[in-house]
CSV table of C-alpha atoms and ligand atoms in Angstrom, one decimal:
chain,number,residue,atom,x,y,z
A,167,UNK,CA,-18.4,16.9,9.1
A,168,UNK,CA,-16.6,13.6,8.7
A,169,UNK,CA,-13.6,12.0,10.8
A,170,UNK,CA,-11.3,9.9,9.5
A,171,UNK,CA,-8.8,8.4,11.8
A,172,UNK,CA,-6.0,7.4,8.8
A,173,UNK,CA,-3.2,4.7,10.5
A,174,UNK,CA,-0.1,4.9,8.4
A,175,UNK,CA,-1.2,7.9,6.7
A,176,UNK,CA,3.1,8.6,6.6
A,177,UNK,CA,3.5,5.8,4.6
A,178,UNK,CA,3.1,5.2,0.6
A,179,UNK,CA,-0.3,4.6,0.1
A,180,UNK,CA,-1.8,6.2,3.5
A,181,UNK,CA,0.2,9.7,1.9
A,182,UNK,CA,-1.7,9.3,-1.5
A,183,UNK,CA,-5.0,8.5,0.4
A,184,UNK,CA,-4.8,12.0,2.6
A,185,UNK,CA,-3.7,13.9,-0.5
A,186,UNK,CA,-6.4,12.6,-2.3
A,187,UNK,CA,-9.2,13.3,0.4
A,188,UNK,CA,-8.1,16.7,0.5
A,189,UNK,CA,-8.3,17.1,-3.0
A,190,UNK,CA,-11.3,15.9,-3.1
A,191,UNK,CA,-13.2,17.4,0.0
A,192,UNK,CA,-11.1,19.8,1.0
A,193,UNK,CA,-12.3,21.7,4.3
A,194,UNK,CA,-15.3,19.5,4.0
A,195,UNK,CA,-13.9,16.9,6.3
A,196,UNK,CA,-11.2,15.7,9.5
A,197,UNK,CA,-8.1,13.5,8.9
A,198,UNK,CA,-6.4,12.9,12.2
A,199,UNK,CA,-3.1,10.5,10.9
A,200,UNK,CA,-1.4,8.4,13.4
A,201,UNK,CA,1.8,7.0,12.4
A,202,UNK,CA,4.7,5.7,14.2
A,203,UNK,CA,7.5,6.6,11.9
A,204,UNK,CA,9.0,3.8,10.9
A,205,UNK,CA,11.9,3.4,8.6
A,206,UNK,CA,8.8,3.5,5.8
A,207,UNK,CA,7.0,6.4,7.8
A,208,UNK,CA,8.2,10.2,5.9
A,209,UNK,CA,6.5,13.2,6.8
A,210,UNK,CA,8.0,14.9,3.5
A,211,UNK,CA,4.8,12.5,1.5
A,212,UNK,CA,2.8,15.2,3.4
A,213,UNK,CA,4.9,18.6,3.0
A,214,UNK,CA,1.7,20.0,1.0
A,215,UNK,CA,-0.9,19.6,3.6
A,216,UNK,CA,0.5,19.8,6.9
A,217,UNK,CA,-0.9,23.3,7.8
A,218,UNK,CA,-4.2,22.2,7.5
A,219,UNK,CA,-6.3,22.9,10.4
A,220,UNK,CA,-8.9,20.1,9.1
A,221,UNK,CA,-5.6,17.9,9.8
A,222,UNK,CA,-3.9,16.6,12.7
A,223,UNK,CA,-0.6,14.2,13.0
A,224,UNK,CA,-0.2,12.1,16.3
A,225,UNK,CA,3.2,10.1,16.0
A,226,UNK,CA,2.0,6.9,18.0
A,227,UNK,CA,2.2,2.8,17.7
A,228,UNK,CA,-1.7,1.2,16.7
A,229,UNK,CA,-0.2,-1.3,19.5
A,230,UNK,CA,-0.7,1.4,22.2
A,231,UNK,CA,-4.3,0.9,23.2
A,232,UNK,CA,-4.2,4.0,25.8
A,233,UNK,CA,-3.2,6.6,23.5
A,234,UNK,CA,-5.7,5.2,20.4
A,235,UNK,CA,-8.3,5.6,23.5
A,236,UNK,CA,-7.2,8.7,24.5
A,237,UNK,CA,-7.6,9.9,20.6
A,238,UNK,CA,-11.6,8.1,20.6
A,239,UNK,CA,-11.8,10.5,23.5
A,240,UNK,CA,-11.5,13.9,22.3
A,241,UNK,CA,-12.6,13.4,19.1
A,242,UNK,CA,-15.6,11.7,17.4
A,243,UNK,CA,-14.2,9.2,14.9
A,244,UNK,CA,-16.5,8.3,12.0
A,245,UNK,CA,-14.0,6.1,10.0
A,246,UNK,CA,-11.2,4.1,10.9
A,247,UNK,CA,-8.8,3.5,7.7
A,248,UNK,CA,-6.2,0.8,8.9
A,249,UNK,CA,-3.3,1.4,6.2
A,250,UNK,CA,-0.7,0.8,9.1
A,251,UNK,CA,1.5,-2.4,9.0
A,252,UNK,CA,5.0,-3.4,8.1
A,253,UNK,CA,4.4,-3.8,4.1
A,254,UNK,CA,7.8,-5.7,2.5
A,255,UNK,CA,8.3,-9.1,2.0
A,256,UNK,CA,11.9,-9.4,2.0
A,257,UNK,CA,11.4,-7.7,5.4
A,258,UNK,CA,9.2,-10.3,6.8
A,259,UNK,CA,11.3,-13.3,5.8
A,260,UNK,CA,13.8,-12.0,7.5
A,261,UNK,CA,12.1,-10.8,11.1
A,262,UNK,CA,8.6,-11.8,11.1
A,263,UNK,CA,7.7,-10.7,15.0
A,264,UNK,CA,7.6,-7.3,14.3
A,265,UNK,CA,4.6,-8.2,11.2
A,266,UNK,CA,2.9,-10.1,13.6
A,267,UNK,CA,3.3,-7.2,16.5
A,268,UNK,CA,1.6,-4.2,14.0
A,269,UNK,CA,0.0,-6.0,11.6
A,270,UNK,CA,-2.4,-8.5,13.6
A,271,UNK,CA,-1.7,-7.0,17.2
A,272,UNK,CA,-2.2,-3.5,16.2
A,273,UNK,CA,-5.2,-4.3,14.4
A,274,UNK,CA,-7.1,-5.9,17.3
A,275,UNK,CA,-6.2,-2.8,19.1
A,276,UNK,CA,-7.9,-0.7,16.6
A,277,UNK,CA,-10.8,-3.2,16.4
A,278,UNK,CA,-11.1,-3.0,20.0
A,279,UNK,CA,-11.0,1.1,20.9
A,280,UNK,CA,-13.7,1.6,18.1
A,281,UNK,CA,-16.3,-1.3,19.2
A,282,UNK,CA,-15.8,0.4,22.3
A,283,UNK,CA,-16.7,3.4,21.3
A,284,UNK,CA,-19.1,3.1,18.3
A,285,UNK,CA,-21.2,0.0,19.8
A,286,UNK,CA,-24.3,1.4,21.4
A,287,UNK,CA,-25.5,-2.0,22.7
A,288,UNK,CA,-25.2,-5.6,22.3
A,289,UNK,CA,-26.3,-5.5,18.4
A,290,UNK,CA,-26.1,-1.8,17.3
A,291,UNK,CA,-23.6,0.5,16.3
A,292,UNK,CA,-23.9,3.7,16.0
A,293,UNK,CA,-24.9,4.7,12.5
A,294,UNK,CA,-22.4,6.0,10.1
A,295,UNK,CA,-19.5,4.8,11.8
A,296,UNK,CA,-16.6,2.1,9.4
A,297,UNK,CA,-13.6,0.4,10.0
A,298,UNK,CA,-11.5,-0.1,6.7
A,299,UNK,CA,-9.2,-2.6,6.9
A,300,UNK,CA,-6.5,-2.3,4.0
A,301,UNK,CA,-5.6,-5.5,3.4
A,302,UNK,CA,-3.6,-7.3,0.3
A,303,UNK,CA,-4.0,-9.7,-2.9
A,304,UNK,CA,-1.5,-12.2,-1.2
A,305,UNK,CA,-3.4,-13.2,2.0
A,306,UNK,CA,-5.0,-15.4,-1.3
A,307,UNK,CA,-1.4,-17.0,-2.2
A,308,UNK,CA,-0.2,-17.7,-5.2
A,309,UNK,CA,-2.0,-18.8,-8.9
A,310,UNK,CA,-0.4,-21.5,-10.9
A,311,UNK,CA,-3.0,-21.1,-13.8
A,312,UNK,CA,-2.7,-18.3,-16.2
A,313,UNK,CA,-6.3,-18.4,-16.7
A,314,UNK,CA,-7.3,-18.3,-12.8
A,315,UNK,CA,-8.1,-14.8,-10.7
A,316,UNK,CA,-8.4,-14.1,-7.2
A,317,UNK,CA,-12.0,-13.2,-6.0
A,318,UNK,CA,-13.5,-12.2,-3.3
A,319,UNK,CA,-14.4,-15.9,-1.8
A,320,UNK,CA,-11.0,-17.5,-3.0
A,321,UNK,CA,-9.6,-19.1,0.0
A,322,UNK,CA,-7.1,-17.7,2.2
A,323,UNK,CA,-3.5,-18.9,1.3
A,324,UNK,CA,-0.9,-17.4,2.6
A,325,UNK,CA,2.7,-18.1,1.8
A,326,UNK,CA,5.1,-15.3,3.2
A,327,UNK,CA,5.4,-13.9,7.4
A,328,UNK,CA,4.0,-10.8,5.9
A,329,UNK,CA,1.4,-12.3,4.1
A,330,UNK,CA,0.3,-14.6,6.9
A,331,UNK,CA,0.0,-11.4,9.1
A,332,UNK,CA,-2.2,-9.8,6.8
A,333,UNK,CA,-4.4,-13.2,6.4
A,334,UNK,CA,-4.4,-13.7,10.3
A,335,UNK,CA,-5.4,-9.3,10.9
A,336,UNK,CA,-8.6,-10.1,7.7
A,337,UNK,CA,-9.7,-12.8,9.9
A,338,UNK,CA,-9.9,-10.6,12.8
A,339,UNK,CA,-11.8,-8.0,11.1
A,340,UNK,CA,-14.2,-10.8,9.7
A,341,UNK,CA,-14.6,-12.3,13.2
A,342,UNK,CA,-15.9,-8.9,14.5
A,343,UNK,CA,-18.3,-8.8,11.7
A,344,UNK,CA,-19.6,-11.7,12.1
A,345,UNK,CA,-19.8,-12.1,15.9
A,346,UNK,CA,-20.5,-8.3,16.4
A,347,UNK,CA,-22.0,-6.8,12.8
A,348,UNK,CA,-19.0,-4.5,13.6
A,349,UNK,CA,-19.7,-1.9,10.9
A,350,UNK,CA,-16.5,-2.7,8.6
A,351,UNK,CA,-14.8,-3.5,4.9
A,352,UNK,CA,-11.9,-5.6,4.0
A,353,UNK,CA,-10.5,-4.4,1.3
A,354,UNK,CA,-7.0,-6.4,-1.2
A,355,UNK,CA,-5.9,-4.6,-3.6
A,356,UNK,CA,-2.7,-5.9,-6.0
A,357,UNK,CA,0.5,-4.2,-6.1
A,358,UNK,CA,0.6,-0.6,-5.9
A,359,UNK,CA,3.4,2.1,-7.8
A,360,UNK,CA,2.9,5.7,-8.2
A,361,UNK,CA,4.6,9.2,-6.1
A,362,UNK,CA,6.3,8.6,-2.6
A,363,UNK,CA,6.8,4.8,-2.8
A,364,UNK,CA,9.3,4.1,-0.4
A,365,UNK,CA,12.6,2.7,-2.8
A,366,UNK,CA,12.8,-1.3,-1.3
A,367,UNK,CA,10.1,-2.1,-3.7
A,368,UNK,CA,10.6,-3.2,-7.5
A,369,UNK,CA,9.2,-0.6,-9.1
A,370,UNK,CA,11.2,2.7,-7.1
A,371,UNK,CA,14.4,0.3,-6.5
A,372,UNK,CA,14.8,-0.4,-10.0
A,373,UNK,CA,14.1,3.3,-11.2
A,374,UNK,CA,17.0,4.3,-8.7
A,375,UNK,CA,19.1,2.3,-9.6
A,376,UNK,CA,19.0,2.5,-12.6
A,377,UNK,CA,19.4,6.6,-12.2
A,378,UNK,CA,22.4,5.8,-10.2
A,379,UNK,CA,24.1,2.8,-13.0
A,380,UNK,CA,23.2,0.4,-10.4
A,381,UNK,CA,22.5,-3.5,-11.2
A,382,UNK,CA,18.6,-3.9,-11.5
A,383,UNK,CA,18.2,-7.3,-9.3
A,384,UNK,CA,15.8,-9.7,-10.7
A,385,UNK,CA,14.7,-12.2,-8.4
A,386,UNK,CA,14.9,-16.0,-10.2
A,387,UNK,CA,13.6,-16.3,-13.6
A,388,UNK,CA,12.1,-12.8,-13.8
A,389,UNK,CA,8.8,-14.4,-15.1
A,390,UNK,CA,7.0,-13.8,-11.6
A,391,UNK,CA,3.7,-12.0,-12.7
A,392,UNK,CA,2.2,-9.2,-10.6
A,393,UNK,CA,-0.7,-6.9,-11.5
A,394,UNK,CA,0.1,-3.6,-11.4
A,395,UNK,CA,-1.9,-0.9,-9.9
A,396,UNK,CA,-1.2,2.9,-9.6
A,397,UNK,CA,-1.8,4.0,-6.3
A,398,UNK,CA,-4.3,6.8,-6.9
A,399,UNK,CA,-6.6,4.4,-8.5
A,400,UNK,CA,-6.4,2.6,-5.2
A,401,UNK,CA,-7.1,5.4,-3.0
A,402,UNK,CA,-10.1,6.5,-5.3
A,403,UNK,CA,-11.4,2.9,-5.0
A,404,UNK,CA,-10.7,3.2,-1.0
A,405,UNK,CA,-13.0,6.3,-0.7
A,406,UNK,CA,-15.9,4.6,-2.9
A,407,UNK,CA,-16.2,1.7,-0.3
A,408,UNK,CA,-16.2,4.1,2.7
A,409,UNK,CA,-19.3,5.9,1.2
A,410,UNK,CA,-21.0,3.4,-0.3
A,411,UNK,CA,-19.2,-0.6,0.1
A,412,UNK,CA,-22.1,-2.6,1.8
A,413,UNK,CA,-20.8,-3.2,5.6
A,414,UNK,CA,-19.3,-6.5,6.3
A,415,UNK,CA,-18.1,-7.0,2.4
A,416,UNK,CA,-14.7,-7.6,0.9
A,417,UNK,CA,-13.9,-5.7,-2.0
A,418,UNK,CA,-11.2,-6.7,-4.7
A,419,UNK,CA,-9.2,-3.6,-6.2
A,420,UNK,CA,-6.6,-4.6,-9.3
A,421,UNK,CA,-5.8,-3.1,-12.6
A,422,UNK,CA,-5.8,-6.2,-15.0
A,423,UNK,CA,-2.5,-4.7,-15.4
A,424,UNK,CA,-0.3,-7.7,-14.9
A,425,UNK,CA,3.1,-8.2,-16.4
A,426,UNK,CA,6.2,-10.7,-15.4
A,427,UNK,CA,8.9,-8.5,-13.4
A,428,UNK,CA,11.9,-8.9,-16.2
A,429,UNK,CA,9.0,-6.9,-18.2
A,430,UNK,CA,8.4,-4.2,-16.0
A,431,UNK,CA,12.7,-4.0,-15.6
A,432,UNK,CA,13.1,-3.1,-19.4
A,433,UNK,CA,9.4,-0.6,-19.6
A,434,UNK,CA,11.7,1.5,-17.2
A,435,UNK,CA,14.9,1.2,-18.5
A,436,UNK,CA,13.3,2.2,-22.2
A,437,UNK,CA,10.8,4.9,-20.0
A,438,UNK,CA,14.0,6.4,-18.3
A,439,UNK,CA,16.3,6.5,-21.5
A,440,UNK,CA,12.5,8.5,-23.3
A,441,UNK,CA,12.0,11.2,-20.7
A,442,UNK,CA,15.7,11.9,-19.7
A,443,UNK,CA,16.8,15.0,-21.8
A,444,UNK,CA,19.8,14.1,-23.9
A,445,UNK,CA,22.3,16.2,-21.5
A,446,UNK,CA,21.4,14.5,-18.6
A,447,UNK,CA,24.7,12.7,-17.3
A,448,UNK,CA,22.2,9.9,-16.5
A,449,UNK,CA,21.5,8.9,-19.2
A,450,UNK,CA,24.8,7.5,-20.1
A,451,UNK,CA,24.6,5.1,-17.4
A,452,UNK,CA,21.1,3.6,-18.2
A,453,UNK,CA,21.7,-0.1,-20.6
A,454,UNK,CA,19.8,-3.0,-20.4
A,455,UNK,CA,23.3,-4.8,-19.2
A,456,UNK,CA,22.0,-3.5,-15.9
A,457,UNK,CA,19.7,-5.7,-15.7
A,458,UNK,CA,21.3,-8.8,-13.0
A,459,UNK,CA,19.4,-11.9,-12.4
A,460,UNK,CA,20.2,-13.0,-8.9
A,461,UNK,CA,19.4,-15.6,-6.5
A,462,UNK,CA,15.5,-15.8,-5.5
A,463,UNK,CA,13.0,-14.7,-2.9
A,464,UNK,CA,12.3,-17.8,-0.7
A,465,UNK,CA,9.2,-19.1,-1.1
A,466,UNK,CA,8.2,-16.3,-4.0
A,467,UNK,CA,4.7,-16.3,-5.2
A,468,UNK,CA,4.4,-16.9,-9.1
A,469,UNK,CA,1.3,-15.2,-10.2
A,470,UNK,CA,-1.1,-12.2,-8.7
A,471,UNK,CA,-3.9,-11.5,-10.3
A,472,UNK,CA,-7.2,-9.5,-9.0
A,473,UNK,CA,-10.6,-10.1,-10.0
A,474,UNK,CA,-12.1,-6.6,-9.9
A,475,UNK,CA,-15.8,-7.3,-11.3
A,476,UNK,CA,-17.4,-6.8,-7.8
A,477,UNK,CA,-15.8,-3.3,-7.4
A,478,UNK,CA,-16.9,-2.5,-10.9
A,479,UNK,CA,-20.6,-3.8,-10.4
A,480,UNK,CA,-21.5,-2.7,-7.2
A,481,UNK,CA,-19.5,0.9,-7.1
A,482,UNK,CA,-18.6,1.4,-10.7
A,483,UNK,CA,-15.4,1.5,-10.1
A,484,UNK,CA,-12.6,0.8,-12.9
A,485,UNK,CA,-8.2,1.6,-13.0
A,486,UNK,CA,-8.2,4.7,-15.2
A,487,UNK,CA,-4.4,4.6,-15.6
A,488,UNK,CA,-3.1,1.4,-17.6
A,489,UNK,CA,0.3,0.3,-16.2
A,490,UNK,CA,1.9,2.2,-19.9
A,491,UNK,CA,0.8,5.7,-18.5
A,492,UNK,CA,1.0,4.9,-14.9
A,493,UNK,CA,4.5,4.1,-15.5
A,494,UNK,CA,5.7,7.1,-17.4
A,495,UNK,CA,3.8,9.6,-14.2
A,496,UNK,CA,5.3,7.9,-11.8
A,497,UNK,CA,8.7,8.0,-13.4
A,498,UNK,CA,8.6,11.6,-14.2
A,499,UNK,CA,7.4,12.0,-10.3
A,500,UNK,CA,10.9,10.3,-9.3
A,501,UNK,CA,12.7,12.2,-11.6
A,502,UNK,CA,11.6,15.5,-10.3
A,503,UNK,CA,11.7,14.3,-6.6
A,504,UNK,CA,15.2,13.4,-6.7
A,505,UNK,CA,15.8,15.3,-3.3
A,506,UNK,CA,13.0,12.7,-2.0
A,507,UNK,CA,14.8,9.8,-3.3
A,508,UNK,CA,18.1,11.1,-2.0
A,509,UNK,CA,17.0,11.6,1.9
A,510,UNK,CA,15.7,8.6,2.1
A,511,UNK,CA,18.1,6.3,0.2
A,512,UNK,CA,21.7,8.0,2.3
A,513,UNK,CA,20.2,6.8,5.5
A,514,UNK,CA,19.2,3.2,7.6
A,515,UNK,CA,18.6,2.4,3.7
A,516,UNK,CA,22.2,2.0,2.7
A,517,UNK,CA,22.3,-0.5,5.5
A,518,UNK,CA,19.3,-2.5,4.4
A,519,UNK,CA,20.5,-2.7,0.6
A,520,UNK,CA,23.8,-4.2,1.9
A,521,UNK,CA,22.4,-6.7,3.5
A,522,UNK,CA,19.8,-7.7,1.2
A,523,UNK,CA,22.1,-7.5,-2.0
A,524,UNK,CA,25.5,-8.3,-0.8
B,825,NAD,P1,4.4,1.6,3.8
B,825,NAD,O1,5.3,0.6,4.3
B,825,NAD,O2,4.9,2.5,2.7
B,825,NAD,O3,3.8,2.5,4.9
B,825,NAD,C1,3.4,1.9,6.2
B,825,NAD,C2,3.2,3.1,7.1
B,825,NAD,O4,2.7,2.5,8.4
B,825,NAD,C3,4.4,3.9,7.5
B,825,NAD,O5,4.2,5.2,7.4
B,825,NAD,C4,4.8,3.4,8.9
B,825,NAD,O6,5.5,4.4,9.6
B,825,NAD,C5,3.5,3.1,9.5
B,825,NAD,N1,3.5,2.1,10.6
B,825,NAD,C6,4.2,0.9,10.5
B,825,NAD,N2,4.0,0.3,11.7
B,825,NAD,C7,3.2,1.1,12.5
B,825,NAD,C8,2.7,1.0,13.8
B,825,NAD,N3,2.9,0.0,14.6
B,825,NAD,N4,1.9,2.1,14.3
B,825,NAD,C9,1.7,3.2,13.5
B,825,NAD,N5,2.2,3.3,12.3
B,825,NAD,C10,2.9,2.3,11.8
B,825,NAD,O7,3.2,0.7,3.3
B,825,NAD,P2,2.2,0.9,2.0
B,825,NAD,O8,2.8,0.3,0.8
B,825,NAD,O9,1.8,2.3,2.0
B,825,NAD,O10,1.0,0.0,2.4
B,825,NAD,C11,-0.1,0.5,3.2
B,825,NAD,C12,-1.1,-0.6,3.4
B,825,NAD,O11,-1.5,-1.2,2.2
B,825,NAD,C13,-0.5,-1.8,4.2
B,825,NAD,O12,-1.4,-2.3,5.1
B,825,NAD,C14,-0.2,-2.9,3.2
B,825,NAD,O13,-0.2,-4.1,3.7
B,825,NAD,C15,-1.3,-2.6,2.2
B,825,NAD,N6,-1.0,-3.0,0.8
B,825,NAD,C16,0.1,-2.4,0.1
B,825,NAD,C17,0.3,-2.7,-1.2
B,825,NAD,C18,1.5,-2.2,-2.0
B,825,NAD,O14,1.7,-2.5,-3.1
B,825,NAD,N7,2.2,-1.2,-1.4
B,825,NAD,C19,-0.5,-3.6,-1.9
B,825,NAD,C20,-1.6,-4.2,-1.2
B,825,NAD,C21,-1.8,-3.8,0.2
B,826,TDX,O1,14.9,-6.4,-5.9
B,826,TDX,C1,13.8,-7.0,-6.2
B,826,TDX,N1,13.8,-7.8,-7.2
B,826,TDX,C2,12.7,-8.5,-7.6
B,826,TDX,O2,12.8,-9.3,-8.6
B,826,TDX,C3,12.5,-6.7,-5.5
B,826,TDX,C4,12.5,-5.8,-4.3
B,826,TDX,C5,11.5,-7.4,-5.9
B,826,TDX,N2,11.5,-8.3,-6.9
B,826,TDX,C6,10.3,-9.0,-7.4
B,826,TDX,C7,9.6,-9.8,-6.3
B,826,TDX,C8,8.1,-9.7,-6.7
B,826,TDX,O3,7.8,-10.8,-7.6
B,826,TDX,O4,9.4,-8.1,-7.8
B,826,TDX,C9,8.0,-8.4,-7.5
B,826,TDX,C10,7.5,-7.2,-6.6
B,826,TDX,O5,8.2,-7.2,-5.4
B,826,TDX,P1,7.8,-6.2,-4.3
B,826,TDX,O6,7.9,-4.8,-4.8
B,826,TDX,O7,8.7,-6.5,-3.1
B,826,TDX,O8,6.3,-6.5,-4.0
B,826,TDX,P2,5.5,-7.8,-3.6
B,826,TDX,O9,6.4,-8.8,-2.9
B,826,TDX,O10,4.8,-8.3,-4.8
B,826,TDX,O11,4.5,-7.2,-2.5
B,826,TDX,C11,3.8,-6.0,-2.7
B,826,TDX,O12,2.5,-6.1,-3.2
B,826,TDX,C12,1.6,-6.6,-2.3
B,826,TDX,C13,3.8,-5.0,-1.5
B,826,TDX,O13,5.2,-4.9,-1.1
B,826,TDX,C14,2.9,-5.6,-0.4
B,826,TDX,O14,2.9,-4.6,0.6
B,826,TDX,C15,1.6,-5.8,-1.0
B,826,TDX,O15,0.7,-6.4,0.0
């Protein structure tokens, strides 16, 4: 039976992944999920499998190399899935040092505790043993062309604190894989919506708001392009490359969903006004006069977009949700989570939003 050591498993995507697995393999495998609890970190994402005894939460830092040891020592880790790391951009801009603390720092400590357990001498590793390093589409920058794509060998670019740790903690991992044949993937997926996204990111801000008769801030023109991807597509991909992504290999995961942000603003302003019932008090507040242009992100990227043929070639892997569908789930997830959105967004959240759009 299987161990997966899941880092940030309290977060968005890590809560999908664990969901998924269990979904999937039930009491067929381990998932032992260290998280810190950050202001992102919500054990609620995991209300549904908590009593599992194939499951174990250890609130730690990745930073803390004693107690990842200690973990390495009373259990036998097959897979590592690094999901850990301070995730917003707006975030980074504003405090880098803490980016550069989880997301490269903590990394190395991960890297680290499992060569020092799964290497069985100077060129082997023990067999069956990965390290998956979740990284992101923007460690490759930014595309100017609308006719360009990322792939897998575009070179590194990146243009944000966050962004630059992610690019520095990809190097690491690729260091160890070359100077080691540390058994690992690197995997950059594009932007992620879906269930249990945390509500400083465009797609759950603007659904709040909106819910609320809030502005819906657009950063500049609006016509910054991202390629949209819904999370359990992402965690599906994840689990092909831990069973069958050739070691040492970046993988590319992206819907070919991509549309300009001022786009995405009105798809959920006309979704919202389609799936509320016509009582709902709601629905009254939700115009498209909501929609406020405001000043923009420094130094914002103009265009993602993810080659995914390499995914689809090697592992058959393809999006099965297009961004019109994904949209509409995810909605109707917010709208019968409310209490979700409602914890979160009465606490250290009311402080952030001042700040940021004040
Ligand atoms: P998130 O911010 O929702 O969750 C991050 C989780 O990591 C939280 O539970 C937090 O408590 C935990 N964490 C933070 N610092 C920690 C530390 N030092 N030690 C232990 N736990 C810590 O992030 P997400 O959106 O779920 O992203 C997950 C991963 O996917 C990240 O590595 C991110 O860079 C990457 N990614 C995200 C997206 C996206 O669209 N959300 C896209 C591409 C890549
Ligand atoms: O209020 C807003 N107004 C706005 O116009 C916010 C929060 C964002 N935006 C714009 C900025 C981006 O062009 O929307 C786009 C998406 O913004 P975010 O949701 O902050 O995502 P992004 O900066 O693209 O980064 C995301 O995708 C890649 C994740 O947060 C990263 O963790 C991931 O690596």
């Amino acid at each position: 039976m299987k161990t997966y050591l899941v880092t940030g498993g309290a977060g968005f995507i890590g809560s999908n992944f664990i969901q998924y697995m269990f979904e999937k393999y039930d009491n067929d495998i381990n998932i032992i999920n260290v998280d810190d609890l950050t202001y992102a970190g919500n054990l609620d994402n995991l209300n549904s499998i908590n009593d599992r005894e194939n499951y174990k939460f250890i609130k730690k830092n990745i930073c803390n190399a004693n107690k990842i040891r200690k973990i390495f020592l009373s259990n036998n880790v097959d897979y590592i899935v690094n999901f850990a790391a301070e995730s917003h951009v707006d975030r980074s801009i504003r405090n880098p040092e803490v980016f550069i603390r989880t997301n490269v720092m903590g990394t190395l400590v991960l890297l680290n505790i499992a060569k020092e357990f799964w290497q069985q001498d100077d060129d082997n590793f023990k067999k069956g043993k990965k390290f998956i390093q979740v990284s992101t589409d923007e460690v490759y920058g930014s595309l100017e062309d609308k006719h360009d794509y990322f792939y897998e060998n575009t070179p590194l670019d990146p243009h944000s604190p966050y962004s630059a740790s992610k690019a520095s903690a990809d190097l690491l991992v690729k260091s160890y894989i070359n100077t080691y044949k540390f058994p690992a993937n690197i995997t950059r997926c594009s932007n992620n919506y879906g269930p249990y996204q945390f509500p400083e990111k465009l797609i759950p801000l603007m659904i709040n708001n909106a819910l609320e008769g809030k502005k819906l801030p657009i950063y500049g023109d609006g016509k910054n392009i991202r390629d949209w991807l819904y999370v359990k597509d992402h965690v599906k991909a994840i689990d092909m490359i831990i069973n069958n992504g050739r070691l040492g290999e970046v993988y590319n995961i992206g819907g070919h969903n991509e549309k300009e942000n001022i786009e995405v603003a009105h798809i959920i302003l006309d979704t919202l006004l389609e799936l509320l019932d016509k009582e709902d008090n709601r629905k009254k507040h939700i115009k498209k006069n909501l929609i406020a242009y405001i000043k923009d992100r420094k130094g914002h990227d103009r265009r993602y977009a993810i080659c995914p043929n390499k995914i689809k070639k090697e592992l058959n892997w393809y999006p099965e949700t297009s961004f019109e569908e994904g949209i509409k789930l995810t909605i109707k997830w917010y709208l019968k989570n409310n209490q979700w959105m409602k914890k979160i967004t009465s606490g250290d959240y009311l402080n952030y939003y001042e700040e940021m759009y004040h």
